[in-house]
Short mmCIF file of C-alpha atoms and ligand atoms in Angstrom, two decimals:
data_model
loop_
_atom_site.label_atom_id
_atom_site.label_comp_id
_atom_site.label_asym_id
_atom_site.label_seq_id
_atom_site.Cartn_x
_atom_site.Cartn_y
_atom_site.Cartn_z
CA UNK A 1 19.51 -3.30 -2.43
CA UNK A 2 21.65 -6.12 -2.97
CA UNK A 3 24.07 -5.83 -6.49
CA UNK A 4 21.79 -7.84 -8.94
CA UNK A 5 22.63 -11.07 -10.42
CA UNK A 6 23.96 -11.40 -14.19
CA UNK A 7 20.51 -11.89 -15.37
CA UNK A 8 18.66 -8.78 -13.76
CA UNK A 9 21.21 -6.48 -14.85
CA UNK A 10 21.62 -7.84 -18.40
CA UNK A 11 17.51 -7.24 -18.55
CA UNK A 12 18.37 -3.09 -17.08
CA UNK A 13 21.10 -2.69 -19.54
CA UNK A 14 18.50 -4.11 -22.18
CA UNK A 15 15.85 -2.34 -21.10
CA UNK A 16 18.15 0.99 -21.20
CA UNK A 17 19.47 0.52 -24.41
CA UNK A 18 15.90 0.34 -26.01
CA UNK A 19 14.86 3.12 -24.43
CA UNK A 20 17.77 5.17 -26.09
CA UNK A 21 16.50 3.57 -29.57
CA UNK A 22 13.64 6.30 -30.34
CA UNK A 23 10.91 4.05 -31.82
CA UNK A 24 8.01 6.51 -31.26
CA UNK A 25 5.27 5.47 -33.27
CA UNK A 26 3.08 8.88 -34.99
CA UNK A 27 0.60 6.25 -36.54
CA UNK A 28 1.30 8.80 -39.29
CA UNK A 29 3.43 7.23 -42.52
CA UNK A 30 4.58 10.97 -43.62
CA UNK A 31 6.07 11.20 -39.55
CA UNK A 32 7.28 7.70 -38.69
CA UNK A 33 10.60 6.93 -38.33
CA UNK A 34 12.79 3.53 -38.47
CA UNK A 35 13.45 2.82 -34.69
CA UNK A 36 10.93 -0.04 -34.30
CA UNK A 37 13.58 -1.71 -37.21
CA UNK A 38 16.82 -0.11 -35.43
CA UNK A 39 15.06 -2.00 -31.96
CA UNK A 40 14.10 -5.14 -33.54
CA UNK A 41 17.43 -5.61 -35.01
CA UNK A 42 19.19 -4.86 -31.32
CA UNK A 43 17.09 -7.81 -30.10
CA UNK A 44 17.81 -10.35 -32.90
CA UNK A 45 21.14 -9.81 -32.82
CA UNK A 46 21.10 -10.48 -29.28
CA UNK A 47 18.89 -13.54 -29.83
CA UNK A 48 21.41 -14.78 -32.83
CA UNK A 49 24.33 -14.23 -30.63
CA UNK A 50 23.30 -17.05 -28.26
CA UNK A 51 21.69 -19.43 -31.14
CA UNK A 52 18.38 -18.86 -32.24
CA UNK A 53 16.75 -18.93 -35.28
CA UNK A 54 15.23 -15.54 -35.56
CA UNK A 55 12.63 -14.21 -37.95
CA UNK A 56 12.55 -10.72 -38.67
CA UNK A 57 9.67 -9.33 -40.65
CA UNK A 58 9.27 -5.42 -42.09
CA UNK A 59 5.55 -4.94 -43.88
CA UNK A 60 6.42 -1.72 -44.30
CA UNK A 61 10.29 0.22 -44.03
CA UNK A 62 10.80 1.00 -40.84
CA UNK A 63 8.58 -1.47 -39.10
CA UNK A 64 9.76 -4.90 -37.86
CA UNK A 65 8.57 -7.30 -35.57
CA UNK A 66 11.03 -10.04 -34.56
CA UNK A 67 9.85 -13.67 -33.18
CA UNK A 68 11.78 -16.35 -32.01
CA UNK A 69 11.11 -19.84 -30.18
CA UNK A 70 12.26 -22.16 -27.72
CA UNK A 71 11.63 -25.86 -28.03
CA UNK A 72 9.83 -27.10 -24.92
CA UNK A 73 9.69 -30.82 -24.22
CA UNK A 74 6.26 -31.59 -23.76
CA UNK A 75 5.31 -31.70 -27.65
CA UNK A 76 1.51 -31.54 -25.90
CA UNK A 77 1.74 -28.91 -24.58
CA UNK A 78 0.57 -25.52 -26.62
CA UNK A 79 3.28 -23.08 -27.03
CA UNK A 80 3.00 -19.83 -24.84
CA UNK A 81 3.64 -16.48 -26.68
CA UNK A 82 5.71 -14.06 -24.54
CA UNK A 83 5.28 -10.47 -26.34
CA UNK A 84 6.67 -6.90 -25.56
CA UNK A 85 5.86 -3.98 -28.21
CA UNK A 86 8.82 -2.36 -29.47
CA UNK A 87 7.13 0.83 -30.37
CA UNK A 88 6.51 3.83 -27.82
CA UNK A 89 3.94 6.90 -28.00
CA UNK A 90 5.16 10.01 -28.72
CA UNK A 91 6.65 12.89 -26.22
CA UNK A 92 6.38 16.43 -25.74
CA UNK A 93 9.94 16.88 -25.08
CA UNK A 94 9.52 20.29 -22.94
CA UNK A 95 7.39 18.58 -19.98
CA UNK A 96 10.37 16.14 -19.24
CA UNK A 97 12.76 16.59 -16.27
CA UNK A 98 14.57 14.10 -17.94
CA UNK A 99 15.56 13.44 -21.60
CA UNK A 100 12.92 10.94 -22.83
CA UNK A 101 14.77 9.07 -24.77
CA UNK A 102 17.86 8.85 -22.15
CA UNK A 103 17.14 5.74 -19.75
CA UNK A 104 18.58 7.50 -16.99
CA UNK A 105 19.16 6.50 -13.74
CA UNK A 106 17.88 9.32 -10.58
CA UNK A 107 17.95 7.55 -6.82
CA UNK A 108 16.90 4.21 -7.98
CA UNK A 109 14.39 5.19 -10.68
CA UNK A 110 14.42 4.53 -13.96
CA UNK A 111 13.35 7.62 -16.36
CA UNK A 112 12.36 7.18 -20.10
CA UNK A 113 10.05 6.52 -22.60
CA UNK A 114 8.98 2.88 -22.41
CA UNK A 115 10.19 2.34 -18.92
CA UNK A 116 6.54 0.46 -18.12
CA UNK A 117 5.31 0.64 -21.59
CA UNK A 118 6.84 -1.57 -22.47
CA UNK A 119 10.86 -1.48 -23.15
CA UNK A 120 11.03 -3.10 -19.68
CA UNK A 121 9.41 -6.29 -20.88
CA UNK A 122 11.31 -6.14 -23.90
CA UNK A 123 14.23 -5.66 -22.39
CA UNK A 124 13.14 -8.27 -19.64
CA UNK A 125 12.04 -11.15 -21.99
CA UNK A 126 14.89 -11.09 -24.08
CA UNK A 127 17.41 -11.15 -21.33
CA UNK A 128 15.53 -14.55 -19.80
CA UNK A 129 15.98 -16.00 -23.32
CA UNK A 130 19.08 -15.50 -23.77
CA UNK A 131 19.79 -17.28 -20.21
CA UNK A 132 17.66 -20.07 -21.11
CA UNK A 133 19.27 -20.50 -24.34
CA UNK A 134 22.74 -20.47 -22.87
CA UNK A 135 22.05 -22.40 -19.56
CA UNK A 136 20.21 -25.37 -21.77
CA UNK A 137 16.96 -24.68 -20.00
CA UNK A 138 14.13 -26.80 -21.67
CA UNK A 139 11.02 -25.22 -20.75
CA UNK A 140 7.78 -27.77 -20.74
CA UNK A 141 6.11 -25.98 -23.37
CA UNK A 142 7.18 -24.45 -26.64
CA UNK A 143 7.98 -20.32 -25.82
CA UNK A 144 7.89 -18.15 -28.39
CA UNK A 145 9.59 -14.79 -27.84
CA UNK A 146 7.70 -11.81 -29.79
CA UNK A 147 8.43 -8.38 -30.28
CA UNK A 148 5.91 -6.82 -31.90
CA UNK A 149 5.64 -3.23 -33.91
CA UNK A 150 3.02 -0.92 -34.14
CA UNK A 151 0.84 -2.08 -30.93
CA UNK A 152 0.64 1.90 -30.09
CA UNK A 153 -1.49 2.33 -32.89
CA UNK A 154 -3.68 -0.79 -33.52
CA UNK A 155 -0.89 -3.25 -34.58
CA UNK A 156 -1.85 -2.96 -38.12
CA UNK A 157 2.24 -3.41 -39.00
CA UNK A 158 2.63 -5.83 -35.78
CA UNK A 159 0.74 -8.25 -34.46
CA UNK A 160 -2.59 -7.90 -36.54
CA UNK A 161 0.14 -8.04 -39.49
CA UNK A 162 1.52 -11.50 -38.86
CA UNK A 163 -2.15 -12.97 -37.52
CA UNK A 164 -3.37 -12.39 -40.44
CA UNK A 165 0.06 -12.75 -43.19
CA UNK A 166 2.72 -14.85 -41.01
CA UNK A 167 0.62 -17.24 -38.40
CA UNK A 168 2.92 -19.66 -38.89
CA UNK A 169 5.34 -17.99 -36.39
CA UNK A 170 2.51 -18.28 -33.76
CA UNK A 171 1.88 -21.97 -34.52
CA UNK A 172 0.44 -24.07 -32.22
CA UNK A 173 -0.13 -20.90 -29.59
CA UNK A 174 -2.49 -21.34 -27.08
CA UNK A 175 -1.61 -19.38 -24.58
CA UNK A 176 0.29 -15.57 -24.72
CA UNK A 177 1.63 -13.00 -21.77
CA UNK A 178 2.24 -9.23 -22.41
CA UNK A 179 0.64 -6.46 -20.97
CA UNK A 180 -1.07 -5.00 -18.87
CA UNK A 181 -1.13 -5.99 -15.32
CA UNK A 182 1.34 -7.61 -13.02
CA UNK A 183 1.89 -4.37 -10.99
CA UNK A 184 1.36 -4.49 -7.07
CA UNK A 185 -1.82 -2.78 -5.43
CA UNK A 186 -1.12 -2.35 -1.38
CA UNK A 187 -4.38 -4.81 0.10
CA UNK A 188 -4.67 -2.54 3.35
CA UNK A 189 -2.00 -5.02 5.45
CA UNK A 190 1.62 -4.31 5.64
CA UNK A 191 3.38 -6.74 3.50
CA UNK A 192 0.26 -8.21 1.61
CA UNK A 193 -0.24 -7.19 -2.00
CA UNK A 194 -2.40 -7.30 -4.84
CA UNK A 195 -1.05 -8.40 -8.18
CA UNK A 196 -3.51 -8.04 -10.64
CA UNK A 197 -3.52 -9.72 -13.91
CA UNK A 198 -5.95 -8.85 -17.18
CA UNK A 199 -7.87 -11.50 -18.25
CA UNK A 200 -10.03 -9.48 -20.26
CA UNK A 201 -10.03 -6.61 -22.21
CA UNK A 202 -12.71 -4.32 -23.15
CA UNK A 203 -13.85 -4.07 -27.05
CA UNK A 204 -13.70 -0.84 -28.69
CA UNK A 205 -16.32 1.04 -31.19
CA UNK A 206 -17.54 4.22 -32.60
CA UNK A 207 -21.17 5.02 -33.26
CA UNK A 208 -22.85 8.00 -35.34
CA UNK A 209 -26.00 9.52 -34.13
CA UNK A 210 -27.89 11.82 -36.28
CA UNK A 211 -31.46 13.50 -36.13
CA UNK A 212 -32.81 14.39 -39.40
CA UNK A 213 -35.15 17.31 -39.68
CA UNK A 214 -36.44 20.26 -42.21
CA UNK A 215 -34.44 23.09 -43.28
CA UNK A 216 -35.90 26.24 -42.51
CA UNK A 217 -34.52 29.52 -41.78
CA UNK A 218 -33.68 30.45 -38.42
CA UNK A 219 -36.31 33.10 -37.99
CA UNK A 220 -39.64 30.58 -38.04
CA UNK A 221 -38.75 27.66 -35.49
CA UNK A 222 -39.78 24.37 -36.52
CA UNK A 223 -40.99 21.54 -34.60
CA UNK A 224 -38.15 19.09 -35.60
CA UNK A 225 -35.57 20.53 -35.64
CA UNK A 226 -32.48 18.22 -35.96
CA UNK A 227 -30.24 20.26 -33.17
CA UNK A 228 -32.53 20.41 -30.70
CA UNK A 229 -33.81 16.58 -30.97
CA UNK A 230 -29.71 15.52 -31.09
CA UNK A 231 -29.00 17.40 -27.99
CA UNK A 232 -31.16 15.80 -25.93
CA UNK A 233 -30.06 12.42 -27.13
CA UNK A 234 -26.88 13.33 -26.07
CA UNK A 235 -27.93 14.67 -22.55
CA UNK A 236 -30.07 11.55 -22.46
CA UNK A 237 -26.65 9.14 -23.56
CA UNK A 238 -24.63 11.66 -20.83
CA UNK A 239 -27.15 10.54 -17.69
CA UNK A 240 -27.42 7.16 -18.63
CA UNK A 241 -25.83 4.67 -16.10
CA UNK A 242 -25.55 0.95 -17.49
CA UNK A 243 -25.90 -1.10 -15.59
CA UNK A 244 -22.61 -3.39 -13.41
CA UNK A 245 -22.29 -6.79 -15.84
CA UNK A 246 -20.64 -9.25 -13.92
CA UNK A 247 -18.22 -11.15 -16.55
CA UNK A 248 -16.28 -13.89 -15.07
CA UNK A 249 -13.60 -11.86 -14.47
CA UNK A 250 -15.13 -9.08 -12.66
CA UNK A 251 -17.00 -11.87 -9.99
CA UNK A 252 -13.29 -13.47 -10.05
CA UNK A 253 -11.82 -9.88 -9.05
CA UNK A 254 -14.48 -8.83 -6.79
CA UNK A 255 -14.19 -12.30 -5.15
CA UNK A 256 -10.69 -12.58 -4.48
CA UNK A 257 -9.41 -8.68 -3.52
CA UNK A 258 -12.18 -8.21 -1.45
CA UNK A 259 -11.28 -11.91 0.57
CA UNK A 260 -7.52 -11.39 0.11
CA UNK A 261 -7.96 -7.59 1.83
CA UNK A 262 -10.92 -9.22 4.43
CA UNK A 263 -13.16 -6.54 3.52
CA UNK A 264 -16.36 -8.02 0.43
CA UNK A 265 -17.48 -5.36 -1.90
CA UNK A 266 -21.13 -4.95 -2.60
CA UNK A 267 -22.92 -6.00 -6.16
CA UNK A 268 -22.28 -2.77 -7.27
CA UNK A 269 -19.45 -0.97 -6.11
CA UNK A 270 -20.15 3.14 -6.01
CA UNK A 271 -17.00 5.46 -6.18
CA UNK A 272 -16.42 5.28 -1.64
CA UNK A 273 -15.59 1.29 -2.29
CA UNK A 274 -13.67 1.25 -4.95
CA UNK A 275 -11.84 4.53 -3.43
CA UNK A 276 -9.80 1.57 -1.71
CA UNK A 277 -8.47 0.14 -4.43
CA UNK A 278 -6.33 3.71 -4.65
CA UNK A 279 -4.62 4.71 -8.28
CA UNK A 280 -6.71 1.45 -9.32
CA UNK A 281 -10.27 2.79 -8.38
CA UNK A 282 -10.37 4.44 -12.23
CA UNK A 283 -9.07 1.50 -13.46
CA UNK A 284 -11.37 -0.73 -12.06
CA UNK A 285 -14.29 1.42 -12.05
CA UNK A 286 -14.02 1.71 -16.06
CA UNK A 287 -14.08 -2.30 -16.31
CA UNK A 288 -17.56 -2.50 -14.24
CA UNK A 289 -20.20 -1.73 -17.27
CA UNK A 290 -19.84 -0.50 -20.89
CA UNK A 291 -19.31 2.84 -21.09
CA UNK A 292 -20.63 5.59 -23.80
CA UNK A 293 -18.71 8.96 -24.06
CA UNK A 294 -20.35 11.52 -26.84
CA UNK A 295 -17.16 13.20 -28.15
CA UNK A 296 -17.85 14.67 -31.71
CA UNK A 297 -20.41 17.37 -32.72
CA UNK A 298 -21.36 18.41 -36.21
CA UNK A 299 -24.27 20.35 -36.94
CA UNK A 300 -25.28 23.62 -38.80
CA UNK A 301 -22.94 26.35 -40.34
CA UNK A 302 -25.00 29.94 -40.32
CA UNK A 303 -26.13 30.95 -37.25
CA UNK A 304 -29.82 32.06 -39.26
CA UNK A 305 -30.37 28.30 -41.22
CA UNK A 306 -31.68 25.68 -39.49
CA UNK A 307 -30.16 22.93 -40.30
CA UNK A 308 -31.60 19.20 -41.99
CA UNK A 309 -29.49 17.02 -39.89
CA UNK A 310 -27.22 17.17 -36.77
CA UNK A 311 -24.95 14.81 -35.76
CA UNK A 312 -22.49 13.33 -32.93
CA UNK A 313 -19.82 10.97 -32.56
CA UNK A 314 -19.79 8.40 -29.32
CA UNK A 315 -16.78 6.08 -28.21
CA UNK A 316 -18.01 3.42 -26.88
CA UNK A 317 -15.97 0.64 -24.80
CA UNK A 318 -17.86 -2.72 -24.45
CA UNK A 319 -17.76 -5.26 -21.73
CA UNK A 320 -16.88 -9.45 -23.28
CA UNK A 321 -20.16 -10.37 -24.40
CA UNK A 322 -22.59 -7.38 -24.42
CA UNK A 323 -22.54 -6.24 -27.81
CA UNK A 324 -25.85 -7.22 -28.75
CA UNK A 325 -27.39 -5.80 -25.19
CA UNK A 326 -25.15 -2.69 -25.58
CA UNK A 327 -26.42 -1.84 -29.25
CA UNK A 328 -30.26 -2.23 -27.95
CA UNK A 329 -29.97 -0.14 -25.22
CA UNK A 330 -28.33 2.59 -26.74
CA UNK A 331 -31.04 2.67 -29.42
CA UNK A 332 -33.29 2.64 -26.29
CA UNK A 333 -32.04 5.57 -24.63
CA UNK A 334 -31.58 7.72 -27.70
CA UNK A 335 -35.24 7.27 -29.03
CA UNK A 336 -35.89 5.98 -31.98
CA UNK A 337 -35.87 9.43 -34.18
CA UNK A 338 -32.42 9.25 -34.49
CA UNK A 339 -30.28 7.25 -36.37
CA UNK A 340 -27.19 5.01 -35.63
CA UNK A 341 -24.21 3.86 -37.33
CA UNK A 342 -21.99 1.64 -36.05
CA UNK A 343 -18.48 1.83 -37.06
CA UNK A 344 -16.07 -0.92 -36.98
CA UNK A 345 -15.65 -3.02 -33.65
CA UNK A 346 -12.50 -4.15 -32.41
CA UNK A 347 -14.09 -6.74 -30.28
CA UNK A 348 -14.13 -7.82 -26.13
CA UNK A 349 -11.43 -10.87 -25.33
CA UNK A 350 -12.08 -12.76 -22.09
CA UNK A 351 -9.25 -16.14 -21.00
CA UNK A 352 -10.44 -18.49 -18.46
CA UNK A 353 -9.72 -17.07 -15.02
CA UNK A 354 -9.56 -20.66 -14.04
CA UNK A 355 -6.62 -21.95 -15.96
CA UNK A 356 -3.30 -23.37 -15.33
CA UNK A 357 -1.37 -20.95 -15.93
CA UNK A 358 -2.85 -18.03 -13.77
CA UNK A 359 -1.36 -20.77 -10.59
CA UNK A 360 1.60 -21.14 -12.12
CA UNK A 361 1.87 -16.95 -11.95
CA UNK A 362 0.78 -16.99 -8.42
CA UNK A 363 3.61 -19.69 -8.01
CA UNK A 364 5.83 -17.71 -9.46
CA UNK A 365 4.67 -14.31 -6.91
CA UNK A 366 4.62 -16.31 -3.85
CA UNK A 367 8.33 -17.35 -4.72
CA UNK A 368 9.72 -13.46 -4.88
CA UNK A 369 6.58 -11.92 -2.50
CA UNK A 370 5.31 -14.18 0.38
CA UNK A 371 2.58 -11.92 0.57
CA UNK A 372 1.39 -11.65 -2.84
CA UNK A 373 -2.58 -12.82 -4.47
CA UNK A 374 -2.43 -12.68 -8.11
CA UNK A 375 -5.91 -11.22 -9.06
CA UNK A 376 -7.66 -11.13 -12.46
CA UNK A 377 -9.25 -7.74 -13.62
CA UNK A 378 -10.32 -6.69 -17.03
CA UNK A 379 -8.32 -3.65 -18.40
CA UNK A 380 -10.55 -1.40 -20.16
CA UNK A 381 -8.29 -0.88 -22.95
CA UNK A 382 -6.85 -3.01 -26.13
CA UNK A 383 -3.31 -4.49 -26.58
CA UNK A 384 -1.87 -7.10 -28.97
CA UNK A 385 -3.36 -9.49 -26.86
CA UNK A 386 -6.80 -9.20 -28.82
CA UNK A 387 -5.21 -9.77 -32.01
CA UNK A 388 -3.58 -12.87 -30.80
CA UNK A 389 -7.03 -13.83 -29.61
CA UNK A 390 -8.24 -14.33 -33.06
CA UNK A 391 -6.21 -17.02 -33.58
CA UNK A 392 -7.42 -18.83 -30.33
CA UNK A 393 -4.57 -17.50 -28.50
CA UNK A 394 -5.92 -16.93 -24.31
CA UNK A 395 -3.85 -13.63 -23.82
CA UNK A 396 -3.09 -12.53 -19.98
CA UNK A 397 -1.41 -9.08 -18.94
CA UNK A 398 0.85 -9.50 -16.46
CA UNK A 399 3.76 -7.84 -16.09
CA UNK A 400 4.95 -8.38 -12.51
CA UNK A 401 6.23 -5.26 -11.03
CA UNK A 402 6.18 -4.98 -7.35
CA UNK A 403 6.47 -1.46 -6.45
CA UNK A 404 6.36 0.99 -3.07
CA UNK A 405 2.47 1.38 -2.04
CA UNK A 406 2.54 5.39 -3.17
CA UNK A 407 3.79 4.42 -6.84
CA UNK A 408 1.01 4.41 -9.33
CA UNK A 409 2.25 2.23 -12.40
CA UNK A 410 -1.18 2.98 -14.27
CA UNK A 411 -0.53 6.60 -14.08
CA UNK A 412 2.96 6.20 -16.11
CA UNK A 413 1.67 5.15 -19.12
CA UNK A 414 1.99 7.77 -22.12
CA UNK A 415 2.81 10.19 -19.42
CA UNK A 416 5.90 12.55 -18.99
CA UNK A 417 8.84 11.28 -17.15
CA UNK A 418 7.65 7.74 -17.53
CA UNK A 419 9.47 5.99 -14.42
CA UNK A 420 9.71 2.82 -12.64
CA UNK A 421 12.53 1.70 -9.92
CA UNK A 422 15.18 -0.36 -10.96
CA UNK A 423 14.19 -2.92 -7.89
CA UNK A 424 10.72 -2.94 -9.65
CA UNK A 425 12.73 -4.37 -12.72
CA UNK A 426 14.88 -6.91 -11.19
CA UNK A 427 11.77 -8.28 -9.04
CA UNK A 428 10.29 -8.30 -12.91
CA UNK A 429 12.98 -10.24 -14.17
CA UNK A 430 13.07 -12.67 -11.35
CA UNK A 431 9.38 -13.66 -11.28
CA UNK A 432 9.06 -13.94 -15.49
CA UNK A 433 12.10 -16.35 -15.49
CA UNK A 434 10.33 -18.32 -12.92
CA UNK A 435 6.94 -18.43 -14.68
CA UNK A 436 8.75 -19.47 -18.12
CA UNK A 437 10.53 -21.81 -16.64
CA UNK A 438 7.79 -23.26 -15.22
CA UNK A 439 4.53 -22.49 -17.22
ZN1 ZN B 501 1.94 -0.80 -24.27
#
C-alpha cells in the first residue's frame, strides 16, 4: 500500500481518536455516560479550527449532536445532509482480542468499537470538510455536515431531536447520505464488484395478540381455552410465508446484480440463489417480504387454573408501502378469535432509485474501482435516515468501503472485535470527497 495522502490519514487519525472517546450509548439515563458530548466537541473544534460556524446542541447532559454547513454555489440546488452517529452500542469487554475502545492497528486492520459503525464516517466526513474548507472548495450544492447522537437507540436525543426542535439546521435538505451500504460484494468475476447502496429501509412495529377465554380450573378442560387457541395462532404466524413484494428497489436490485454478475434471478429468489450473494444472502433475503417473528409469551401462572386470556408479542418489519396489506393478512392468518394491538410504527422510507445522485455515486466508484456497479437494496433495518425522511429529506446508505472478497462488513456491526482495513478507509475517504465534491 502506498503511504496515504494528507487527507486519508487525517480521516484514520480521526477515525482513531473517536474510537478512543467511549460514547457507548445504554439507551438507559441511570447508565449513560457523556462521550457522545466529549465526541461532538472533538469534531467542532476541529470544524472551528478551519472556520465554520458550528452548532452544537445537548437535549439532555451528555448528549450532543453537532451540524455544520458548507455554502454551495448553486442556490437551486437542495442542500445534501452528510451524517455519521457519534454514539456506539455497548461491549462485553471479555470477548475482545483487542481493547474496544483502543483503535488499534493489527496487519492492516483496524480494531474498535465504531470502526464500520460508524466512527469511520465520522471520522471520514469531517476530515473531507475540513479539506474543503481549507482548499476553498465550493461544492454545487449546500453540504451540511451532521453528527448525530443517540441513533443506537432510536435518535430520540439525535436526529428525531432536531427534526422535530431544531429543523432549521436541516433547512432546505433534500437529499442526505449516512449509512448503511457502500461496502463491496465480489459479483463472481475477478475485479468486478458490487457496491450496494440502501434506498430503502424497512419500517418497524410491535403487535399484541391475545385469545380470550373462561377461567376454569385445570382439572375440567374447556373448549376455549385461551392457551391452546394462542398457540396455534402462533404456529399458524410461524408457517406463514408472505409473499416476495417487489418495491422499486428490490426490481432495481434484482435487475442490476443479477445483469452486472450475467446470471438473472428468478421472481422469487429461494435460499440456493441468493446463496450467491454470500455474507449478503441474509441481508437481502430479510428485504424480500415483511417479516413476522412471535417473540413474547405471557399466559397463566398455576399450573391447575386455566387461564382467561393468553397472550404474545410479534416484531414485525414492514416492506415501503404494505402496511395496510400487512395488518390484513396478519388478522387473516391468526383467525379472527384473537385480538390485535398494534403498537407504535416507525414507518418504511423508500428514495427514488432513479435520481441524480445515485450516478453521481457510481461516478464517484468508477473513479477509485474500474470495476465497480453501485446497486440499490433495501436494508431491513432503521437509521437516522428515516427521521430525516420526515422532513422530505431522500436518505441513501452508502458508505463506500471496498474490501477483500472474504470480509463480511455486515457481520461487524455490534459485534466483538469490530474491524475494517485501513485500505478500506482510505478507499472511503477517497470516493466520499469525490461524491461531495461533485454531488
Ligand atoms: Zn450505525
Amino acid at each position: 500500500m502506498s503511504a496515504p495522502s494528507p487527507l486519508e490519514a487525517e480521516a484514520l487519525e480521526f477515525i482513531r481518536a473517536l474510537i478512543r472517546i467511549d460514547s457507548v450509548n445504554t439507551g438507559d439515563a441511570a447508565t449513560i455516560g457523556d462521550g457522545e458530548t466529549r465526541a461532538a466537541r472533538f469534531v467542532q473544534e476541529r470544524l472551528e479550527e478551519v472556520g465554520y460556524t458550528t452548532e452544537l446542541v445537548e437535549p439532555r447532559a451528555g448528549r450532543a449532536s453537532v451540524i455544520a454547513r458548507l455554502a454551495g454555489s448553486d442556490p437551486d440546488a437542495g442542500a445534501l445532509v452528510v451524517h455519521a452517529h457519534l454514539d456506539v452500542v455497548p461491549v462485553t469487554a471479555a470477548d475482545w482480542t483487542h481493547p474496544p475502545f483502543g483503535a488499534e492497528i493489527h496487519d492492516g486492520i483496524l480494531y474498535g468499537r465504531g470502526a464500520v459503525d460508524m466512527k469511520n464516517y465520522a471520522g471520514t466526513i469531517l476530515a473531507i470538510a475540513r479539506a474543503f474548507r481549507r482548499e476553498g472548495v465550493v461544492p454545487r450544492r449546500d453540504l451540511i455536515f451532521a453528527f448525530f447522537a443517540d441513533e443506537e437507540a432510536g435518535g430520540v436525543w439525535g436526529a428525531r431531536w432536531i427534526v422535530e426542535q431544531r429543523p432549521d439546521l436541516l433547512a432546505g435538505a433534500t437529499e442526505a447520505i449516512g449509512e448503511v451500504g457502500g461496502f463491496s460484494l465480489p459479483l463472481g468475476t475477478p475485479g468486478r464488484r458490487a457496491y450496494l447502496v440502501a434506498t430503502a429501509e424497512k419500517g418497524v412495529t410491535w403487535a399484541t395478540l391475545t385469545a380470550r377465554g373462561h377461567a376454569a380450573h385445570g382439572s375440567i378442560p374447556t373448549s376455549d381455552n385461551a392457551v391452546v387457541r394462542l398457540a396455534r395462532a402462533v404456529a399458524a404466524v410461524g408457517a406463514h410465508r408472505f409473499r416476495v413484494h417487489r418495491t422499486a428497489t428490490l426490481e432495481r436490485f434484482l435487475t442490476l446484480f443479477g445483469a452486472a454478475a450475467g446470471r438473472p434471478f428468478g421472481d422469487d429468489p429461494g435460499p440456493d440463489e441468493l446463496a450467491r450473494l454470500g455474507f449478503a444472502a441474509p441481508l437481502i433475503g430479510a428485504g424480500l417480504r415483511n417479516t413476522v417473528s412471535p417473540t413474547v409469551l405471557e399466559a397463566g401462572g398455576k399450573t391447575n387454573v386455566i387461564p382467561a386470556t393468553a397472550s404474545a408479542r410479534f416484531d414485525i418489519r414492514v416492506l415501503p408501502g404494505q402496511d395496510e396489506a400487512l395488518r390484513a393478512e396478519l388478522a387473516a392468518v391468526v383467525g379472527d378469535d384473537i385480538d390485535i394491538a398494534w403498537g407504535r410504527e416507525l414507518r418504511a422510507i423508500e428514495s427514488p432509485v432513479d435520481a441524480d445522485l445515485l450516478g453521481v455515486l457510481q461516478q464517484a466508484i468508477s473513479a477509485e474501482d474500474p470495476g465497480g456497479t453501485v446497486i440499490p437494496y433495501l436494508l431491513p433495518a432503521s437509521t437516522d435516515n428515516k427521521h430525516l425522511a420526515r422532513l422530505g429529506i431522500r436518505g441513501y446508505g452508502f458508505i463506500p468501503l471496498q474490501v477483500p472478497d472474504d470480509f463480511d462488513v455486515f457481520g461487524q456491526f455490534h459485534t466483538a472485535d469490530e474491524a475494517i482495513p485501513v485500505a478500506s478507509l482510505h478507499f472511503c475517504t477517497r470516493v466520499t470527497a469525490r461524491i461531495l465534491r461533485s454531488a
